[in-house]
Amino acid sequence: VYDGDVGGVVTRSGYKDPEADFGNGKYNDHHFHYGYLIYAAAVAAHLGETVDRAAVDALVSDVANVAGRERWFAAVTDPNFYAPRSSRVAPFARHKDAYDGHSWASGLFSLADGKSQESVSEALHCYYAVGLWGVVTKDPELRDFGRLLLALEARAGRAYWHVDEVNVYGGAFAAANVVVGVVGAADASARTWFGSAAAYSILINALPFTPASAALLAPPAYAGRAAKAALAGLPDPA
């Protein structure tokens, strides 16, 4: 449903309950989750399947509203779902921090150490999906906007999530880790929101694997080191 107060697309459950759907109603993790839907739609359209373009455009605009254009719901037919044209607005790029280069996953929640983001790879995947949607809809501006957001996310991911011979952390943290699980505005954690196993931090910042992964999981030597650490850090199934 469209949230006219903030300007965005939220789930019906999330609109009623801020904690539902991983905080969707308060704009938590939108780029993570919507990225999978946009990617699936772009692939389906590329393969000639019928896709509801207005619905996908709504999700795209929620996370990547290029140039602030009013691209919302081109074929408005349901007044109970769509907001009036005058209120069809959304942020330019909801989650992206242009100064830091990467996105913040946290929505309208107050966190002690500021905004944070766990899976930089899922953020990158969202912007890859946005670019693909621009390709299949023959929208070069959206395509290039997605490419720009992806490039920024990949560069910041390598700088702030990857811990290799050149990193911004050093000391005991760098000696013990190959990746940051969660980057916060005022902290960096080796663990994730769902566990402390080394494999969790490494893999949540690598998945999903697509052609765009190469932009983040570079250079190859680092990717190999991370893969070995992930295998060694798998939790005991017992």
PDB file of C-alpha atoms in Angstrom:
ATOM      1  CA  VAL A   1       0.000   0.000   0.000  1.00  0.00           C
ATOM      2  CA  TYR A   2       1.090   3.586  -0.526  1.00  0.00           C
ATOM      3  CA  ASP A   3       2.023   5.532   2.603  1.00  0.00           C
ATOM      4  CA  GLY A   4       1.169   9.136   1.900  1.00  0.00           C
ATOM      5  CA  ASP A   5       2.578  10.379   5.221  1.00  0.00           C
ATOM      6  CA  VAL A   6       6.170   9.425   4.471  1.00  0.00           C
ATOM      7  CA  GLY A   7       5.968   8.715   0.762  1.00  0.00           C
ATOM      8  CA  GLY A   8       6.602   5.085  -0.056  1.00  0.00           C
ATOM      9  CA  VAL A   9       5.285   1.570  -0.506  1.00  0.00           C
ATOM     10  CA  VAL A  10       4.824  -0.567   2.593  1.00  0.00           C
ATOM     11  CA  THR A  11       3.208  -3.907   3.295  1.00  0.00           C
ATOM     12  CA  ARG A  12      -0.313  -3.913   4.667  1.00  0.00           C
ATOM     13  CA  SER A  13       0.887  -5.697   7.802  1.00  0.00           C
ATOM     14  CA  GLY A  14       3.753  -3.275   8.218  1.00  0.00           C
ATOM     15  CA  TYR A  15       1.475  -0.274   7.866  1.00  0.00           C
ATOM     16  CA  LYS A  16      -0.602  -1.537  10.805  1.00  0.00           C
ATOM     17  CA  ASP A  17       2.274  -2.864  12.925  1.00  0.00           C
ATOM     18  CA  PRO A  18       5.718  -1.192  12.843  1.00  0.00           C
ATOM     19  CA  GLU A  19       7.385  -4.445  13.926  1.00  0.00           C
ATOM     20  CA  ALA A  20       5.790  -6.614  11.230  1.00  0.00           C
ATOM     21  CA  ASP A  21       7.710  -7.749   8.146  1.00  0.00           C
ATOM     22  CA  PHE A  22      11.088  -6.773   9.612  1.00  0.00           C
ATOM     23  CA  GLY A  23       9.909  -3.240  10.323  1.00  0.00           C
ATOM     24  CA  ASN A  24       8.669  -2.668   6.775  1.00  0.00           C
ATOM     25  CA  GLY A  25       6.084  -0.095   7.866  1.00  0.00           C
ATOM     26  CA  LYS A  26       8.930   2.039   9.211  1.00  0.00           C
ATOM     27  CA  TYR A  27      10.986   1.584   6.051  1.00  0.00           C
ATOM     28  CA  ASN A  28      13.445  -0.924   7.473  1.00  0.00           C
ATOM     29  CA  ASP A  29      15.298  -3.068   4.899  1.00  0.00           C
ATOM     30  CA  HIS A  30      13.189  -1.940   1.927  1.00  0.00           C
ATOM     31  CA  HIS A  31      16.130  -2.084  -0.470  1.00  0.00           C
ATOM     32  CA  PHE A  32      17.018  -5.598   0.705  1.00  0.00           C
ATOM     33  CA  HIS A  33      13.545  -7.024   0.250  1.00  0.00           C
ATOM     34  CA  TYR A  34      12.297  -5.070  -2.749  1.00  0.00           C
ATOM     35  CA  GLY A  35      15.528  -5.784  -4.594  1.00  0.00           C
ATOM     36  CA  TYR A  36      14.572  -9.452  -4.923  1.00  0.00           C
ATOM     37  CA  LEU A  37      11.134  -8.574  -6.297  1.00  0.00           C
ATOM     38  CA  ILE A  38      12.511  -6.025  -8.766  1.00  0.00           C
ATOM     39  CA  TYR A  39      15.202  -8.468  -9.913  1.00  0.00           C
ATOM     40  CA  ALA A  40      12.643 -11.241 -10.432  1.00  0.00           C
ATOM     41  CA  ALA A  41      10.404  -8.873 -12.388  1.00  0.00           C
ATOM     42  CA  ALA A  42      13.285  -7.722 -14.594  1.00  0.00           C
ATOM     43  CA  VAL A  43      14.289 -11.317 -15.378  1.00  0.00           C
ATOM     44  CA  ALA A  44      10.672 -12.287 -16.088  1.00  0.00           C
ATOM     45  CA  ALA A  45      10.215  -9.301 -18.409  1.00  0.00           C
ATOM     46  CA  HIS A  46      13.485 -10.113 -20.188  1.00  0.00           C
ATOM     47  CA  LEU A  47      12.189 -13.639 -20.795  1.00  0.00           C
ATOM     48  CA  GLY A  48       8.968 -12.290 -22.300  1.00  0.00           C
ATOM     49  CA  GLU A  49       6.664 -12.883 -19.355  1.00  0.00           C
ATOM     50  CA  THR A  50       3.888 -10.415 -18.569  1.00  0.00           C
ATOM     51  CA  VAL A  51       4.809  -8.190 -15.627  1.00  0.00           C
ATOM     52  CA  ASP A  52       2.702  -5.541 -13.896  1.00  0.00           C
ATOM     53  CA  ARG A  53       4.934  -2.589 -14.731  1.00  0.00           C
ATOM     54  CA  ALA A  54       3.023  -0.105 -12.563  1.00  0.00           C
ATOM     55  CA  ALA A  55       3.467  -2.291  -9.497  1.00  0.00           C
ATOM     56  CA  VAL A  56       7.178  -2.801 -10.138  1.00  0.00           C
ATOM     57  CA  ASP A  57       7.652   0.907 -10.845  1.00  0.00           C
ATOM     58  CA  ALA A  58       6.163   1.602  -7.426  1.00  0.00           C
ATOM     59  CA  LEU A  59       8.731  -0.633  -5.715  1.00  0.00           C
ATOM     60  CA  VAL A  60      11.558   0.858  -7.785  1.00  0.00           C
ATOM     61  CA  SER A  61      10.511   4.402  -6.941  1.00  0.00           C
ATOM     62  CA  ASP A  62      10.405   3.530  -3.258  1.00  0.00           C
ATOM     63  CA  VAL A  63      14.139   2.748  -3.228  1.00  0.00           C
ATOM     64  CA  ALA A  64      15.461   4.602  -6.290  1.00  0.00           C
ATOM     65  CA  ASN A  65      13.228   7.494  -7.334  1.00  0.00           C
ATOM     66  CA  VAL A  66      15.523   8.774 -10.071  1.00  0.00           C
ATOM     67  CA  ALA A  67      15.519  12.558 -10.471  1.00  0.00           C
ATOM     68  CA  GLY A  68      12.450  12.707  -8.235  1.00  0.00           C
ATOM     69  CA  ARG A  69      10.280  11.973 -11.235  1.00  0.00           C
ATOM     70  CA  GLU A  70       6.640  11.206 -10.620  1.00  0.00           C
ATOM     71  CA  ARG A  71       6.767   7.729 -12.099  1.00  0.00           C
ATOM     72  CA  TRP A  72       4.356   6.351  -9.563  1.00  0.00           C
ATOM     73  CA  PHE A  73       1.579   4.048 -10.679  1.00  0.00           C
ATOM     74  CA  ALA A  74       1.302   4.992 -14.348  1.00  0.00           C
ATOM     75  CA  ALA A  75      -1.969   3.119 -14.717  1.00  0.00           C
ATOM     76  CA  VAL A  76      -3.861   4.171 -11.620  1.00  0.00           C
ATOM     77  CA  THR A  77      -7.150   2.345 -11.389  1.00  0.00           C
ATOM     78  CA  ASP A  78      -7.737   1.598  -7.707  1.00  0.00           C
ATOM     79  CA  PRO A  79      -8.407   4.693  -5.541  1.00  0.00           C
ATOM     80  CA  ASN A  80      -8.297   2.537  -2.406  1.00  0.00           C
ATOM     81  CA  PHE A  81      -4.679   1.572  -3.096  1.00  0.00           C
ATOM     82  CA  TYR A  82      -3.119   4.524  -4.849  1.00  0.00           C
ATOM     83  CA  ALA A  83      -2.609   7.936  -3.347  1.00  0.00           C
ATOM     84  CA  PRO A  84      -3.724  11.140  -5.079  1.00  0.00           C
ATOM     85  CA  ARG A  85      -1.272  12.339  -7.709  1.00  0.00           C
ATOM     86  CA  SER A  86      -0.346  15.370  -5.624  1.00  0.00           C
ATOM     87  CA  SER A  87       1.064  13.142  -2.873  1.00  0.00           C
ATOM     88  CA  ARG A  88       2.856  10.598  -5.063  1.00  0.00           C
ATOM     89  CA  VAL A  89       6.341  11.448  -3.846  1.00  0.00           C
ATOM     90  CA  ALA A  90       9.317   9.506  -2.578  1.00  0.00           C
ATOM     91  CA  PRO A  91      12.902  10.270  -1.597  1.00  0.00           C
ATOM     92  CA  PHE A  92      15.481  10.439  -4.358  1.00  0.00           C
ATOM     93  CA  ALA A  93      17.244   7.304  -3.043  1.00  0.00           C
ATOM     94  CA  ARG A  94      15.670   6.292   0.247  1.00  0.00           C
ATOM     95  CA  HIS A  95      18.476   4.282   1.839  1.00  0.00           C
ATOM     96  CA  LYS A  96      21.568   5.687   0.151  1.00  0.00           C
ATOM     97  CA  ASP A  97      23.975   7.923   2.067  1.00  0.00           C
ATOM     98  CA  ALA A  98      25.746   9.948  -0.582  1.00  0.00           C
ATOM     99  CA  TYR A  99      28.480  11.041   1.848  1.00  0.00           C
ATOM    100  CA  ASP A 100      29.447   7.555   3.029  1.00  0.00           C
ATOM    101  CA  GLY A 101      28.680   5.961  -0.327  1.00  0.00           C
ATOM    102  CA  HIS A 102      26.784   3.016   1.113  1.00  0.00           C
ATOM    103  CA  SER A 103      23.199   2.628   2.270  1.00  0.00           C
ATOM    104  CA  TRP A 104      21.676   2.437   5.725  1.00  0.00           C
ATOM    105  CA  ALA A 105      19.174  -0.371   6.195  1.00  0.00           C
ATOM    106  CA  SER A 106      17.613   1.106   9.313  1.00  0.00           C
ATOM    107  CA  GLY A 107      14.322   2.817   8.743  1.00  0.00           C
ATOM    108  CA  LEU A 108      12.533   5.218  11.045  1.00  0.00           C
ATOM    109  CA  PHE A 109      13.855   3.510  14.159  1.00  0.00           C
ATOM    110  CA  SER A 110      16.047   5.089  16.823  1.00  0.00           C
ATOM    111  CA  LEU A 111      19.278   3.163  17.415  1.00  0.00           C
ATOM    112  CA  ALA A 112      21.819   3.883  20.153  1.00  0.00           C
ATOM    113  CA  ASP A 113      24.786   3.975  17.760  1.00  0.00           C
ATOM    114  CA  GLY A 114      22.971   5.559  14.837  1.00  0.00           C
ATOM    115  CA  LYS A 115      21.829   3.996  11.600  1.00  0.00           C
ATOM    116  CA  SER A 116      23.334   0.700  10.492  1.00  0.00           C
ATOM    117  CA  GLN A 117      23.451  -1.765   7.655  1.00  0.00           C
ATOM    118  CA  GLU A 118      24.186  -5.461   7.770  1.00  0.00           C
ATOM    119  CA  SER A 119      24.089  -6.928   4.256  1.00  0.00           C
ATOM    120  CA  VAL A 120      25.913  -4.595   1.901  1.00  0.00           C
ATOM    121  CA  SER A 121      25.645  -7.302  -0.775  1.00  0.00           C
ATOM    122  CA  GLU A 122      21.833  -7.245  -0.671  1.00  0.00           C
ATOM    123  CA  ALA A 123      21.922  -3.464  -0.961  1.00  0.00           C
ATOM    124  CA  LEU A 124      24.139  -3.807  -4.020  1.00  0.00           C
ATOM    125  CA  HIS A 125      21.763  -6.433  -5.406  1.00  0.00           C
ATOM    126  CA  CYS A 126      18.858  -4.003  -5.129  1.00  0.00           C
ATOM    127  CA  TYR A 127      20.622  -1.383  -7.214  1.00  0.00           C
ATOM    128  CA  TYR A 128      21.653  -4.033  -9.733  1.00  0.00           C
ATOM    129  CA  ALA A 129      17.978  -4.956 -10.002  1.00  0.00           C
ATOM    130  CA  VAL A 130      17.004  -1.306 -10.482  1.00  0.00           C
ATOM    131  CA  GLY A 131      19.502  -1.042 -13.333  1.00  0.00           C
ATOM    132  CA  LEU A 132      18.144  -4.216 -14.932  1.00  0.00           C
ATOM    133  CA  TRP A 133      14.612  -2.877 -14.691  1.00  0.00           C
ATOM    134  CA  GLY A 134      15.802   0.235 -16.492  1.00  0.00           C
ATOM    135  CA  VAL A 135      17.238  -1.994 -19.231  1.00  0.00           C
ATOM    136  CA  VAL A 136      14.114  -4.087 -19.804  1.00  0.00           C
ATOM    137  CA  THR A 137      11.815  -1.027 -19.688  1.00  0.00           C
ATOM    138  CA  LYS A 138      14.139   0.891 -22.050  1.00  0.00           C
ATOM    139  CA  ASP A 139      14.655   3.650 -19.486  1.00  0.00           C
ATOM    140  CA  PRO A 140      18.330   4.681 -19.805  1.00  0.00           C
ATOM    141  CA  GLU A 141      18.094   7.244 -16.992  1.00  0.00           C
ATOM    142  CA  LEU A 142      16.888   4.631 -14.524  1.00  0.00           C
ATOM    143  CA  ARG A 143      19.425   2.122 -15.856  1.00  0.00           C
ATOM    144  CA  ASP A 144      22.298   4.514 -15.250  1.00  0.00           C
ATOM    145  CA  PHE A 145      20.943   5.600 -11.871  1.00  0.00           C
ATOM    146  CA  GLY A 146      20.956   1.957 -10.804  1.00  0.00           C
ATOM    147  CA  ARG A 147      24.510   1.582 -12.095  1.00  0.00           C
ATOM    148  CA  LEU A 148      25.629   4.643 -10.115  1.00  0.00           C
ATOM    149  CA  LEU A 149      24.013   3.427  -6.892  1.00  0.00           C
ATOM    150  CA  LEU A 150      25.551  -0.021  -7.436  1.00  0.00           C
ATOM    151  CA  ALA A 151      29.045   1.381  -8.042  1.00  0.00           C
ATOM    152  CA  LEU A 152      28.890   3.515  -4.897  1.00  0.00           C
ATOM    153  CA  GLU A 153      27.653   0.581  -2.805  1.00  0.00           C
ATOM    154  CA  ALA A 154      30.395  -1.715  -4.118  1.00  0.00           C
ATOM    155  CA  ARG A 155      33.146   0.803  -3.472  1.00  0.00           C
ATOM    156  CA  ALA A 156      31.924   1.559   0.053  1.00  0.00           C
ATOM    157  CA  GLY A 157      31.408  -2.148   0.696  1.00  0.00           C
ATOM    158  CA  ARG A 158      35.017  -2.891  -0.138  1.00  0.00           C
ATOM    159  CA  ALA A 159      36.158   0.000   2.066  1.00  0.00           C
ATOM    160  CA  TYR A 160      34.002  -0.466   5.173  1.00  0.00           C
ATOM    161  CA  TRP A 161      32.922  -4.127   5.177  1.00  0.00           C
ATOM    162  CA  HIS A 162      36.004  -5.890   3.858  1.00  0.00           C
ATOM    163  CA  VAL A 163      38.925  -6.364   6.226  1.00  0.00           C
ATOM    164  CA  ASP A 164      42.049  -7.295   4.267  1.00  0.00           C
ATOM    165  CA  GLU A 165      45.608  -6.007   3.979  1.00  0.00           C
ATOM    166  CA  VAL A 166      44.303  -2.479   3.363  1.00  0.00           C
ATOM    167  CA  ASN A 167      41.465  -1.611   5.743  1.00  0.00           C
ATOM    168  CA  VAL A 168      40.189   1.187   7.958  1.00  0.00           C
ATOM    169  CA  TYR A 169      40.087  -0.827  11.189  1.00  0.00           C
ATOM    170  CA  GLY A 170      43.424  -2.384  12.099  1.00  0.00           C
ATOM    171  CA  GLY A 171      44.387  -3.781  15.464  1.00  0.00           C
ATOM    172  CA  ALA A 172      42.747  -6.800  17.032  1.00  0.00           C
ATOM    173  CA  PHE A 173      39.544  -6.379  15.016  1.00  0.00           C
ATOM    174  CA  ALA A 174      41.361  -6.687  11.694  1.00  0.00           C
ATOM    175  CA  ALA A 175      43.447  -9.590  12.941  1.00  0.00           C
ATOM    176  CA  ALA A 176      40.367 -11.597  13.895  1.00  0.00           C
ATOM    177  CA  ASN A 177      37.970 -10.835  11.041  1.00  0.00           C
ATOM    178  CA  VAL A 178      37.749 -10.735   7.264  1.00  0.00           C
ATOM    179  CA  VAL A 179      34.460  -8.848   7.126  1.00  0.00           C
ATOM    180  CA  VAL A 180      32.356  -6.536   9.255  1.00  0.00           C
ATOM    181  CA  GLY A 181      28.977  -8.049  10.048  1.00  0.00           C
ATOM    182  CA  VAL A 182      27.173  -4.774  10.716  1.00  0.00           C
ATOM    183  CA  VAL A 183      28.483  -1.283   9.951  1.00  0.00           C
ATOM    184  CA  GLY A 184      26.929   1.377  12.161  1.00  0.00           C
ATOM    185  CA  ALA A 185      27.202   5.131  12.173  1.00  0.00           C
ATOM    186  CA  ALA A 186      29.259   4.949  15.369  1.00  0.00           C
ATOM    187  CA  ASP A 187      30.419   1.328  15.532  1.00  0.00           C
ATOM    188  CA  ALA A 188      31.401  -1.779  13.599  1.00  0.00           C
ATOM    189  CA  SER A 189      30.476  -5.268  14.732  1.00  0.00           C
ATOM    190  CA  ALA A 190      31.826  -8.672  13.743  1.00  0.00           C
ATOM    191  CA  ARG A 191      28.503 -10.349  14.538  1.00  0.00           C
ATOM    192  CA  THR A 192      25.180 -10.145  12.738  1.00  0.00           C
ATOM    193  CA  TRP A 193      21.676  -9.427  13.931  1.00  0.00           C
ATOM    194  CA  PHE A 194      20.972 -13.172  13.967  1.00  0.00           C
ATOM    195  CA  GLY A 195      24.173 -14.739  15.292  1.00  0.00           C
ATOM    196  CA  SER A 196      27.886 -14.465  15.918  1.00  0.00           C
ATOM    197  CA  ALA A 197      29.291 -17.302  13.766  1.00  0.00           C
ATOM    198  CA  ALA A 198      31.960 -16.039  11.372  1.00  0.00           C
ATOM    199  CA  ALA A 199      30.192 -17.677   8.443  1.00  0.00           C
ATOM    200  CA  TYR A 200      27.070 -15.620   9.131  1.00  0.00           C
ATOM    201  CA  SER A 201      28.906 -12.297   8.809  1.00  0.00           C
ATOM    202  CA  ILE A 202      30.777 -13.378   5.693  1.00  0.00           C
ATOM    203  CA  LEU A 203      27.886 -14.926   3.797  1.00  0.00           C
ATOM    204  CA  ILE A 204      25.228 -12.323   4.645  1.00  0.00           C
ATOM    205  CA  ASN A 205      27.608  -9.807   3.079  1.00  0.00           C
ATOM    206  CA  ALA A 206      28.084 -11.921  -0.057  1.00  0.00           C
ATOM    207  CA  LEU A 207      24.624 -13.267  -0.910  1.00  0.00           C
ATOM    208  CA  PRO A 208      22.940 -13.314  -3.371  1.00  0.00           C
ATOM    209  CA  PHE A 209      25.465 -14.311  -6.032  1.00  0.00           C
ATOM    210  CA  THR A 210      24.790 -12.591  -9.367  1.00  0.00           C
ATOM    211  CA  PRO A 211      26.977 -11.043 -12.081  1.00  0.00           C
ATOM    212  CA  ALA A 212      27.067  -7.891  -9.931  1.00  0.00           C
ATOM    213  CA  SER A 213      28.795  -9.755  -7.108  1.00  0.00           C
ATOM    214  CA  ALA A 214      32.121  -9.356  -8.904  1.00  0.00           C
ATOM    215  CA  ALA A 215      32.010  -5.619  -8.223  1.00  0.00           C
ATOM    216  CA  LEU A 216      31.882  -6.255  -4.470  1.00  0.00           C
ATOM    217  CA  LEU A 217      33.810  -9.505  -3.947  1.00  0.00           C
ATOM    218  CA  ALA A 218      37.084  -8.193  -5.241  1.00  0.00           C
ATOM    219  CA  PRO A 219      39.947  -8.687  -5.570  1.00  0.00           C
ATOM    220  CA  PRO A 220      39.822 -12.466  -6.122  1.00  0.00           C
ATOM    221  CA  ALA A 221      42.397 -13.052  -3.382  1.00  0.00           C
ATOM    222  CA  TYR A 222      40.087 -11.437  -0.835  1.00  0.00           C
ATOM    223  CA  ALA A 223      37.101 -13.458  -2.050  1.00  0.00           C
ATOM    224  CA  GLY A 224      39.114 -16.660  -1.666  1.00  0.00           C
ATOM    225  CA  ARG A 225      40.205 -15.718   1.853  1.00  0.00           C
ATOM    226  CA  ALA A 226      36.628 -14.894   2.823  1.00  0.00           C
ATOM    227  CA  ALA A 227      35.342 -18.169   1.393  1.00  0.00           C
ATOM    228  CA  LYS A 228      37.898 -20.182   3.382  1.00  0.00           C
ATOM    229  CA  ALA A 229      37.037 -18.266   6.547  1.00  0.00           C
ATOM    230  CA  ALA A 230      33.332 -18.871   5.962  1.00  0.00           C
ATOM    231  CA  LEU A 231      33.853 -22.619   5.638  1.00  0.00           C
ATOM    232  CA  ALA A 232      36.032 -22.677   8.740  1.00  0.00           C
ATOM    233  CA  GLY A 233      33.534 -20.570  10.654  1.00  0.00           C
ATOM    234  CA  LEU A 234      30.406 -22.622  10.030  1.00  0.00           C
ATOM    235  CA  PRO A 235      28.580 -23.277  13.302  1.00  0.00           C
ATOM    236  CA  ASP A 236      28.511 -26.782  14.706  1.00  0.00           C
ATOM    237  CA  PRO A 237      25.211 -28.372  13.543  1.00  0.00           C
ATOM    238  CA  ALA A 238      24.999 -30.154  16.908  1.00  0.00           C
TER     239      ALA A 238
END
